[in-house]
Short mmCIF file of N, CA and C in Angstrom, two decimals:
data_model
loop_
_atom_site.label_atom_id
_atom_site.label_comp_id
_atom_site.label_asym_id
_atom_site.label_seq_id
_atom_site.Cartn_x
_atom_site.Cartn_y
_atom_site.Cartn_z
N MET A 1 -75.02 61.22 -22.25
CA MET A 1 -74.62 60.83 -21.46
C MET A 1 -72.90 60.69 -22.05
N LYS A 2 -72.47 60.40 -23.56
CA LYS A 2 -71.25 60.75 -23.44
C LYS A 2 -70.85 61.94 -23.84
N LEU A 3 -71.78 63.05 -24.40
CA LEU A 3 -71.34 64.69 -24.43
C LEU A 3 -71.54 65.28 -22.81
N ILE A 4 -71.65 64.91 -22.22
CA ILE A 4 -72.14 64.93 -20.76
C ILE A 4 -70.59 64.72 -20.29
N ARG A 5 -70.16 63.20 -20.07
CA ARG A 5 -68.96 62.68 -19.89
C ARG A 5 -67.45 63.80 -20.42
N ASN A 6 -68.16 63.96 -22.08
CA ASN A 6 -66.97 64.92 -22.92
C ASN A 6 -66.59 66.07 -22.11
N LEU A 7 -67.91 66.95 -21.61
CA LEU A 7 -68.06 67.92 -21.19
C LEU A 7 -67.56 67.81 -19.52
N LEU A 8 -67.35 67.35 -19.39
CA LEU A 8 -66.76 66.97 -17.92
C LEU A 8 -65.62 66.85 -17.77
N ILE A 9 -65.07 66.09 -18.68
CA ILE A 9 -63.32 65.77 -18.70
C ILE A 9 -62.70 67.08 -19.30
N ALA A 10 -63.88 67.60 -20.30
CA ALA A 10 -62.90 68.70 -20.80
C ALA A 10 -62.75 69.95 -19.65
N SER A 11 -63.87 70.06 -18.86
CA SER A 11 -63.77 70.65 -18.02
C SER A 11 -62.87 70.81 -17.11
N ALA A 12 -62.45 69.29 -16.27
CA ALA A 12 -61.13 69.08 -15.90
C ALA A 12 -60.25 69.85 -16.37
N VAL A 13 -59.94 68.89 -17.64
CA VAL A 13 -59.06 69.85 -18.23
C VAL A 13 -58.57 70.94 -18.03
N THR A 14 -59.48 71.79 -18.57
CA THR A 14 -59.40 73.41 -18.27
C THR A 14 -58.92 73.90 -17.26
N GLY A 15 -59.81 73.11 -15.94
CA GLY A 15 -59.48 73.84 -15.17
C GLY A 15 -57.88 73.29 -14.02
N VAL A 16 -57.54 72.06 -14.84
CA VAL A 16 -55.89 71.81 -14.48
C VAL A 16 -54.86 72.92 -15.02
N LEU A 17 -55.05 73.11 -16.13
CA LEU A 17 -54.36 73.96 -17.34
C LEU A 17 -54.68 75.63 -16.37
N ALA A 18 -55.58 75.79 -15.79
CA ALA A 18 -56.08 77.10 -15.50
C ALA A 18 -55.39 77.44 -14.38
N SER A 19 -55.08 76.02 -13.89
CA SER A 19 -54.35 75.97 -11.65
C SER A 19 -52.82 76.46 -12.30
N SER A 20 -52.39 75.18 -12.90
CA SER A 20 -51.10 75.20 -13.81
C SER A 20 -50.53 76.49 -13.78
N THR A 21 -51.43 77.35 -14.88
CA THR A 21 -51.16 78.79 -15.66
C THR A 21 -50.82 79.74 -13.75
N LEU A 22 -52.28 79.98 -13.20
CA LEU A 22 -51.76 80.86 -12.07
C LEU A 22 -50.27 80.41 -10.62
N ALA A 23 -50.11 78.80 -10.74
CA ALA A 23 -49.06 79.03 -10.06
C ALA A 23 -47.80 79.00 -10.95
N ASN A 24 -47.70 78.65 -12.02
CA ASN A 24 -46.41 78.93 -12.79
C ASN A 24 -46.01 80.77 -12.41
N ALA A 25 -47.61 81.08 -13.26
CA ALA A 25 -47.39 82.78 -12.55
C ALA A 25 -47.22 83.64 -11.55
N ASP A 26 -47.52 82.38 -10.19
CA ASP A 26 -46.93 83.03 -9.30
C ASP A 26 -45.05 82.61 -8.86
N LEU A 27 -44.73 80.80 -9.42
CA LEU A 27 -43.33 81.02 -9.03
C LEU A 27 -42.36 82.41 -10.16
N VAL A 28 -43.03 83.02 -11.45
CA VAL A 28 -42.36 83.47 -11.86
C VAL A 28 -42.39 84.83 -11.17
N ALA A 29 -43.66 85.85 -10.48
CA ALA A 29 -43.26 86.41 -9.74
C ALA A 29 -42.45 86.46 -8.12
N GLU A 30 -42.65 84.71 -8.15
CA GLU A 30 -41.32 84.89 -6.40
C GLU A 30 -40.15 85.03 -7.18
N GLY A 31 -39.83 84.37 -8.43
CA GLY A 31 -38.67 84.71 -8.67
C GLY A 31 -38.22 86.32 -9.07
N GLU A 32 -38.87 87.01 -9.86
CA GLU A 32 -38.39 88.21 -10.15
C GLU A 32 -38.40 89.04 -8.97
N LYS A 33 -39.27 88.55 -7.95
CA LYS A 33 -38.82 89.38 -6.28
C LYS A 33 -37.51 88.73 -6.27
N ILE A 34 -37.09 87.87 -5.67
CA ILE A 34 -36.11 87.19 -5.87
C ILE A 34 -34.53 87.84 -6.21
N PHE A 35 -34.60 87.82 -7.82
CA PHE A 35 -33.61 88.61 -8.73
C PHE A 35 -34.10 90.32 -8.73
N ASN A 36 -34.68 90.71 -8.09
CA ASN A 36 -34.91 92.31 -7.64
C ASN A 36 -34.20 92.36 -6.25
N THR A 37 -34.32 91.79 -5.61
CA THR A 37 -34.27 91.90 -3.77
C THR A 37 -32.79 91.80 -3.38
N LYS A 38 -32.27 93.22 -2.85
CA LYS A 38 -30.75 92.95 -2.69
C LYS A 38 -30.56 92.11 -1.77
N ASN A 39 -30.95 91.81 -0.30
CA ASN A 39 -30.50 90.59 0.46
C ASN A 39 -30.77 89.23 0.21
N LEU A 40 -31.55 89.01 -1.07
CA LEU A 40 -32.23 87.50 -1.77
C LEU A 40 -31.04 86.94 -3.07
N GLY A 41 -31.29 87.49 -3.74
CA GLY A 41 -30.87 87.49 -5.30
C GLY A 41 -29.69 88.37 -5.29
N ASN A 42 -30.06 89.48 -5.64
CA ASN A 42 -29.57 90.60 -6.06
C ASN A 42 -28.94 90.78 -7.45
N CYS A 43 -29.46 89.96 -8.56
CA CYS A 43 -29.10 89.29 -9.30
C CYS A 43 -28.69 91.03 -10.12
N LEU A 44 -29.74 91.80 -9.89
CA LEU A 44 -29.78 93.16 -10.94
C LEU A 44 -28.65 93.75 -10.60
N ALA A 45 -27.76 94.16 -9.55
CA ALA A 45 -27.01 94.25 -9.26
C ALA A 45 -25.54 94.21 -10.23
N CYS A 46 -25.84 93.01 -10.86
CA CYS A 46 -24.93 92.68 -11.60
C CYS A 46 -25.36 92.41 -13.67
N HIS A 47 -26.88 92.36 -13.56
CA HIS A 47 -26.88 92.37 -14.83
C HIS A 47 -27.98 92.85 -14.89
N ALA A 48 -28.05 93.35 -16.04
CA ALA A 48 -29.06 93.79 -17.47
C ALA A 48 -30.12 93.11 -18.03
N VAL A 49 -31.33 92.90 -18.32
CA VAL A 49 -32.29 92.27 -18.85
C VAL A 49 -32.76 92.48 -19.82
N ASN A 50 -32.74 92.10 -21.07
CA ASN A 50 -33.45 92.44 -22.00
C ASN A 50 -34.93 92.63 -21.89
N GLY A 51 -35.33 93.36 -22.25
CA GLY A 51 -37.19 93.56 -22.05
C GLY A 51 -37.78 93.51 -20.41
N LYS A 52 -37.32 93.72 -19.98
CA LYS A 52 -37.77 93.79 -18.68
C LYS A 52 -36.81 95.49 -17.71
N GLU A 53 -37.66 95.92 -16.96
CA GLU A 53 -37.37 96.98 -16.03
C GLU A 53 -36.96 96.68 -15.10
N ILE A 54 -35.60 96.99 -14.57
CA ILE A 54 -35.40 96.53 -13.39
C ILE A 54 -34.39 98.12 -13.08
N ASN A 55 -34.63 98.15 -11.55
CA ASN A 55 -33.79 98.97 -10.58
C ASN A 55 -32.16 98.97 -10.00
N GLY A 56 -31.78 98.63 -11.02
CA GLY A 56 -30.15 98.61 -10.81
C GLY A 56 -28.86 98.53 -11.76
N PRO A 57 -27.93 98.50 -11.22
CA PRO A 57 -27.06 98.66 -12.08
C PRO A 57 -26.56 97.88 -13.37
N GLY A 58 -27.13 96.70 -13.29
CA GLY A 58 -26.84 95.64 -13.79
C GLY A 58 -25.13 95.98 -15.10
N SER A 59 -24.51 96.32 -14.27
CA SER A 59 -22.92 96.53 -16.04
C SER A 59 -22.07 95.00 -15.45
N MET A 60 -22.15 94.29 -14.66
CA MET A 60 -20.92 93.90 -14.25
C MET A 60 -20.76 92.44 -14.81
N GLY A 61 -22.32 92.14 -14.99
CA GLY A 61 -22.37 90.43 -15.59
C GLY A 61 -23.10 90.94 -16.68
N PRO A 62 -23.19 89.76 -18.06
CA PRO A 62 -23.11 89.58 -19.20
C PRO A 62 -25.12 90.50 -18.73
N LYS A 63 -25.38 90.47 -19.75
CA LYS A 63 -27.10 91.31 -20.35
C LYS A 63 -27.43 89.68 -20.79
N LEU A 64 -28.34 89.55 -19.71
CA LEU A 64 -29.49 88.00 -20.03
C LEU A 64 -30.90 87.99 -21.24
N THR A 65 -30.46 87.93 -22.07
CA THR A 65 -31.11 87.38 -23.14
C THR A 65 -31.24 86.32 -23.81
N GLY A 66 -32.73 86.26 -24.01
CA GLY A 66 -32.90 85.15 -25.32
C GLY A 66 -32.61 83.84 -23.70
N LEU A 67 -32.68 84.05 -22.92
CA LEU A 67 -33.00 82.54 -21.63
C LEU A 67 -34.76 81.75 -21.84
N SER A 68 -35.55 82.69 -22.49
CA SER A 68 -36.65 81.87 -22.99
C SER A 68 -36.25 80.73 -23.48
N TYR A 69 -35.13 80.39 -24.12
CA TYR A 69 -34.33 79.32 -24.84
C TYR A 69 -33.94 78.37 -24.51
N TRP A 70 -33.30 78.48 -23.38
CA TRP A 70 -32.57 77.57 -22.47
C TRP A 70 -33.63 76.51 -21.59
N ASP A 71 -32.50 75.72 -21.42
CA ASP A 71 -33.73 74.56 -20.81
C ASP A 71 -33.55 75.03 -19.27
N GLU A 72 -34.14 74.39 -18.57
CA GLU A 72 -34.65 74.69 -16.98
C GLU A 72 -33.09 73.68 -16.21
N LYS A 73 -33.07 73.16 -16.46
CA LYS A 73 -31.63 72.35 -16.19
C LYS A 73 -30.45 73.15 -16.05
N THR A 74 -30.04 73.57 -17.20
CA THR A 74 -29.68 74.24 -17.90
C THR A 74 -29.59 75.49 -17.06
N LEU A 75 -30.21 76.32 -16.70
CA LEU A 75 -30.16 77.69 -15.72
C LEU A 75 -30.47 77.66 -14.33
N TYR A 76 -30.80 76.36 -14.30
CA TYR A 76 -30.72 75.74 -12.68
C TYR A 76 -29.31 75.62 -12.57
N ASP A 77 -28.73 74.47 -12.89
CA ASP A 77 -27.64 75.06 -12.58
C ASP A 77 -26.73 75.08 -12.92
N THR A 78 -26.53 76.30 -13.51
CA THR A 78 -26.01 77.77 -13.66
C THR A 78 -26.13 78.37 -12.87
N VAL A 79 -27.53 78.33 -11.82
CA VAL A 79 -27.39 79.58 -10.83
C VAL A 79 -27.45 78.59 -9.23
N PHE A 80 -27.50 77.63 -9.13
CA PHE A 80 -26.66 76.14 -8.30
C PHE A 80 -25.76 76.47 -7.52
N ASP A 81 -24.38 76.02 -9.08
CA ASP A 81 -23.03 76.06 -8.94
C ASP A 81 -22.52 76.93 -10.45
N ILE A 82 -22.17 77.80 -10.91
CA ILE A 82 -22.24 78.70 -12.17
C ILE A 82 -20.44 77.61 -12.83
N TYR A 83 -19.51 77.25 -11.95
CA TYR A 83 -18.32 76.76 -12.10
C TYR A 83 -18.28 75.73 -12.39
N SER A 84 -19.80 74.55 -11.93
CA SER A 84 -19.38 73.48 -12.00
C SER A 84 -20.70 73.30 -13.55
N ALA A 85 -20.95 74.43 -13.02
CA ALA A 85 -22.00 74.18 -14.84
C ALA A 85 -21.71 74.48 -16.22
N ARG A 86 -21.04 75.88 -15.86
CA ARG A 86 -20.48 76.05 -16.99
C ARG A 86 -19.12 76.18 -17.46
N GLY A 87 -18.34 75.19 -16.24
CA GLY A 87 -17.00 74.94 -16.27
C GLY A 87 -15.87 76.16 -16.14
N VAL A 88 -16.38 77.33 -15.69
CA VAL A 88 -16.01 78.83 -15.70
C VAL A 88 -15.03 78.70 -14.77
N THR A 89 -13.63 79.53 -13.99
CA THR A 89 -13.01 79.03 -13.30
C THR A 89 -12.84 80.44 -12.55
N ASN A 90 -13.19 81.59 -13.14
CA ASN A 90 -12.84 83.21 -12.73
C ASN A 90 -14.70 83.84 -13.18
N THR A 91 -15.53 84.28 -11.80
CA THR A 91 -16.44 84.68 -12.46
C THR A 91 -16.67 85.54 -10.95
N SER A 92 -17.71 86.50 -11.06
CA SER A 92 -17.69 86.98 -9.63
C SER A 92 -18.90 86.35 -9.54
N MET A 93 -19.91 85.96 -10.20
CA MET A 93 -21.14 85.58 -9.69
C MET A 93 -21.24 83.97 -8.93
N PRO A 94 -21.90 84.35 -7.78
CA PRO A 94 -21.60 83.60 -6.03
C PRO A 94 -22.38 81.75 -6.71
N SER A 95 -22.18 81.12 -6.56
CA SER A 95 -22.51 79.69 -6.12
C SER A 95 -24.21 79.59 -5.53
N PHE A 96 -25.20 80.24 -5.96
CA PHE A 96 -25.66 80.57 -5.19
C PHE A 96 -26.45 79.28 -4.19
N GLY A 97 -27.20 77.99 -5.04
CA GLY A 97 -27.55 76.95 -4.23
C GLY A 97 -25.92 76.39 -3.49
N LYS A 98 -24.98 75.96 -4.31
CA LYS A 98 -23.99 75.60 -3.77
C LYS A 98 -23.22 75.79 -2.17
N SER A 99 -23.85 77.33 -2.16
CA SER A 99 -23.27 78.21 -0.53
C SER A 99 -24.49 78.13 0.21
N GLY A 100 -25.31 77.62 -0.36
CA GLY A 100 -26.70 77.98 0.52
C GLY A 100 -27.69 79.02 0.41
N TRP A 101 -26.88 80.28 -0.28
CA TRP A 101 -27.58 81.47 -0.49
C TRP A 101 -28.82 81.44 -0.75
N LEU A 102 -29.44 81.00 -1.59
CA LEU A 102 -30.97 80.10 -2.18
C LEU A 102 -31.09 79.35 -2.33
N SER A 103 -32.29 78.48 -1.67
CA SER A 103 -32.79 77.25 -1.03
C SER A 103 -33.18 76.76 -2.64
N ASP A 104 -33.44 75.42 -2.99
CA ASP A 104 -34.05 74.88 -3.93
C ASP A 104 -34.85 75.49 -4.54
N SER A 105 -35.93 76.10 -4.04
CA SER A 105 -37.54 76.47 -3.82
C SER A 105 -37.40 77.92 -4.91
N GLN A 106 -36.37 78.30 -4.25
CA GLN A 106 -35.99 79.72 -4.59
C GLN A 106 -34.78 79.52 -5.56
N ILE A 107 -33.79 78.99 -6.00
CA ILE A 107 -33.52 79.02 -7.58
C ILE A 107 -34.14 78.47 -8.35
N LYS A 108 -35.42 77.60 -8.07
CA LYS A 108 -36.53 77.43 -9.51
C LYS A 108 -37.53 78.39 -9.42
N ALA A 109 -37.55 79.47 -8.62
CA ALA A 109 -38.52 80.40 -8.91
C ALA A 109 -37.37 81.49 -9.65
N VAL A 110 -36.58 81.52 -9.49
CA VAL A 110 -35.93 82.42 -10.57
C VAL A 110 -35.58 81.42 -11.26
N VAL A 111 -35.47 80.74 -11.81
CA VAL A 111 -34.86 80.09 -13.22
C VAL A 111 -36.73 80.10 -13.82
N ALA A 112 -37.82 79.95 -13.41
CA ALA A 112 -39.04 80.38 -13.92
C ALA A 112 -39.24 81.77 -14.52
N TYR A 113 -38.33 83.06 -13.67
CA TYR A 113 -38.29 84.19 -14.05
C TYR A 113 -37.56 84.26 -14.79
N LEU A 114 -36.12 84.01 -15.47
CA LEU A 114 -35.15 83.71 -16.27
C LEU A 114 -36.08 83.05 -17.45
N LYS A 115 -37.16 81.67 -17.57
CA LYS A 115 -37.36 81.85 -18.65
C LYS A 115 -38.51 82.72 -19.18
N THR A 116 -38.76 83.95 -19.02
CA THR A 116 -39.46 85.01 -19.45
C THR A 116 -38.96 85.54 -19.63
N ILE A 117 -37.37 85.73 -20.19
CA ILE A 117 -36.62 87.05 -20.23
C ILE A 117 -36.42 86.55 -22.18
N ASN A 118 -36.69 87.14 -22.69
CA ASN A 118 -36.39 86.85 -24.72
C ASN A 118 -35.31 87.56 -25.00
#
């Protein structure tokens, strides 16, 4: 009886982990779409990305690299309002969240994608 109970618990945990992985993959895919779509984030217009194939110039802003090591809050805050988050006063990067250009869920998707960049 104890063995069956342990198997059921293990099965439930495995199912939750698999669902979480699929949900995260969907979020990353959505973030990649926003990053690469001209009328959404259009991030590729300014940023080259380490280890990613993008179809854009990516020469105006810094090359994005090592973002997988950044914490999600810093990435979120930077996309939401780079001026407040990073203390910059002169940048071409828009405040995507503060201006309403991207919604909260869209920014979270972009952050999930950015976390895949080594």
